[in-house]
XYZ file of C-alpha atoms in Angstrom:
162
model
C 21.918 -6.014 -12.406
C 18.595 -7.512 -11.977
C 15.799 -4.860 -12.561
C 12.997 -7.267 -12.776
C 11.645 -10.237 -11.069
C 9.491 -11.890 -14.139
C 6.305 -13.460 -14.588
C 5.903 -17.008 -12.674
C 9.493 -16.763 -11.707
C 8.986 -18.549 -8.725
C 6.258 -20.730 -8.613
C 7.323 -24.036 -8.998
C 9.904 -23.826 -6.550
C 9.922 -24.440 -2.847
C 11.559 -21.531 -0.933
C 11.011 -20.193 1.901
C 12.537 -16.687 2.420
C 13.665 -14.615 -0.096
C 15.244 -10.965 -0.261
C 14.857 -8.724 -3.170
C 18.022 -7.157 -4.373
C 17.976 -3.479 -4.143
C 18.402 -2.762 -8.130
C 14.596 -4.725 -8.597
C 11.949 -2.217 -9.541
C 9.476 -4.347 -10.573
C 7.780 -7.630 -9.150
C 5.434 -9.163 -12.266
C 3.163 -10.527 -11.732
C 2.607 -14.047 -10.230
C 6.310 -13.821 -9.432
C 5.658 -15.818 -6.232
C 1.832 -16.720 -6.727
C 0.624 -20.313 -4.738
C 4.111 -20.556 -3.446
C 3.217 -21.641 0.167
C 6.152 -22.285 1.271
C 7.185 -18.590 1.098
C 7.261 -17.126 4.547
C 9.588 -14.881 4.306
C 10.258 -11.503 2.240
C 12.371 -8.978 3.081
C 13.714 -5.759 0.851
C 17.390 -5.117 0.520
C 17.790 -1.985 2.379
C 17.898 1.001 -0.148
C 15.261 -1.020 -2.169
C 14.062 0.416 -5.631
C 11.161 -1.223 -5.802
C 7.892 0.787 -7.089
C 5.622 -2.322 -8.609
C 4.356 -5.130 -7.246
C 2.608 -6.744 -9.679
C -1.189 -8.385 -9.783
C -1.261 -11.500 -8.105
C 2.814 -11.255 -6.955
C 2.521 -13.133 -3.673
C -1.235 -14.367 -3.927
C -1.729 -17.845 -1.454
C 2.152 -17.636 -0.458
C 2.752 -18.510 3.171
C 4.039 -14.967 4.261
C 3.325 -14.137 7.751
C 4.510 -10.248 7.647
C 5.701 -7.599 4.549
C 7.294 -4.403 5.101
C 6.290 -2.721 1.714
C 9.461 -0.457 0.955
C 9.470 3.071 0.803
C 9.796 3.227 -2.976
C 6.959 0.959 -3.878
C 4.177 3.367 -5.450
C 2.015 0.283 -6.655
C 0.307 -2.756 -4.978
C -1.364 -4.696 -7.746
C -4.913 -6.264 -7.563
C -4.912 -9.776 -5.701
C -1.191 -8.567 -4.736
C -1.478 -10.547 -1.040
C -4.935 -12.034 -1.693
C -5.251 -15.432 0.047
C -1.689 -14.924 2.378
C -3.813 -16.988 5.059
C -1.185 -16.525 7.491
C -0.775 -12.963 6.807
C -1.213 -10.888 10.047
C 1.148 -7.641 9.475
C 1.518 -5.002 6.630
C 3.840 -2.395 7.295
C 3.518 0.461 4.590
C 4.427 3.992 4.196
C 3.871 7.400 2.693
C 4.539 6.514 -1.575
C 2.235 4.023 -2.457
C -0.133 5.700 -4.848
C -2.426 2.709 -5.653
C -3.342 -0.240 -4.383
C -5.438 -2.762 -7.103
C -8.484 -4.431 -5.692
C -8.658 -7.417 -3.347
C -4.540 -6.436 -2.690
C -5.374 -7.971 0.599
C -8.077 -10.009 0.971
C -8.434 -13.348 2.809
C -5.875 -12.415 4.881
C -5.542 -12.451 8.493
C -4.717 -8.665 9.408
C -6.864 -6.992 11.680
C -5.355 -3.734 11.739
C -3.693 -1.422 8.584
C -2.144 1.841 7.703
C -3.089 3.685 4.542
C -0.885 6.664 3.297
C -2.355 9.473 2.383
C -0.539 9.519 -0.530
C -2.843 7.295 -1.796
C -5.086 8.072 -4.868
C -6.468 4.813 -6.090
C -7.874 2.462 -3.576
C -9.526 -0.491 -5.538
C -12.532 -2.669 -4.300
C -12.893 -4.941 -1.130
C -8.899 -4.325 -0.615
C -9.437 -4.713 3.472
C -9.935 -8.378 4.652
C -12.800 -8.770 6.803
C -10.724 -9.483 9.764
C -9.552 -6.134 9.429
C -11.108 -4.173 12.439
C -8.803 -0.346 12.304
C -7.555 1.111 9.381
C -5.240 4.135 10.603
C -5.504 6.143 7.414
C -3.064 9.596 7.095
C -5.353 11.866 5.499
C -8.531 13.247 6.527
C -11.933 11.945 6.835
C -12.751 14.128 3.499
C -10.137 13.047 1.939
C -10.712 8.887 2.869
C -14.509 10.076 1.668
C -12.900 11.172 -1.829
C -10.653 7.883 -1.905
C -13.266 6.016 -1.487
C -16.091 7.800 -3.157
C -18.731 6.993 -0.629
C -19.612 9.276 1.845
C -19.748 6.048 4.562
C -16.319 4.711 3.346
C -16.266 1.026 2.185
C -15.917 -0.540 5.125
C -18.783 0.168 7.656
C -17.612 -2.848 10.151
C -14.215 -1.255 10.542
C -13.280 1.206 12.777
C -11.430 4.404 10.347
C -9.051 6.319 12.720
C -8.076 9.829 10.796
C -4.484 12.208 10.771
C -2.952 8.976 11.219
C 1.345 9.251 11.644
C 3.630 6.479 11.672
């Protein structure tokens, strides 16, 4: 059963949609990297996945992710340059998210777990006015390690539940 989704794996192809088998725990990185034909990627329900690897999806043409349950990692310049990107749908698990994960995107709203411990730098696009955050403001002040958060033109909402 396929456990991993290698390196490059991807990126000289021309697909559009792809689903990731259940049994997949990682995503390397570059798996789908400057594939911009990629709109589409869904997660075979019961999904195993807990990395996504640096630069996994960086300039694909993906629209919307639901990040699975499972996934505790989103590596740095994960999303970065997904243009078309306007939705992220993530939930309580994902530990750490590696800087830039989603810049030069086109979200303007996102939802951070609080079970989040490592939040790297300039993750949140500038089109990104709300971030509904599950923890408290202490505890975003702790993530973040500045006492005004990283993102003064963005609008933190608190006790945030999906």
């Amino acid at each position: 059963k396929l456990k991993t989704i290698g390196v490059n794996a991807f990126g000289s192809t021309k697909i559009t949609n792809f689903i990731v088998p259940k049994n997949v725990v990682t995503i390397e990185a570059q798996a789908f990297q400057f594939l911009n034909t990629l709109t589409s990627v869904t997660f075979a329900e019961g999904s195993q996945l807990a990395t996504i690897g640096d630069n996994a999806f960086r300039e694909t043409g993906l629209t919307d992710i639901a990040i699975p349950a499972s996934v505790s990692t989103i590596g740095r310049y994960a999303f970065h340059n997904c243009n078309n990107l306007t939705n992220i749908e993530m939930t309580e698990g994902v530990t750490s998210i590696g800087d830039y994960a989603f810049t030069d995107t086109s979200i303007t709203s996102i939802f951070l777990p609080k079970s989040l411990t490592t939040l790297g730098s300039a993750v949140i696009p500038d089109t990104c006015l709300d971030i509904y955050y599950a923890g408290s403001q202490n505890d975003w002040y702790i993530l973040t390690n500045n006492p005004d958060g990283y993102y003064p033109d963005t609008t933190v909402h608190y006790n945030w539940v999906v």
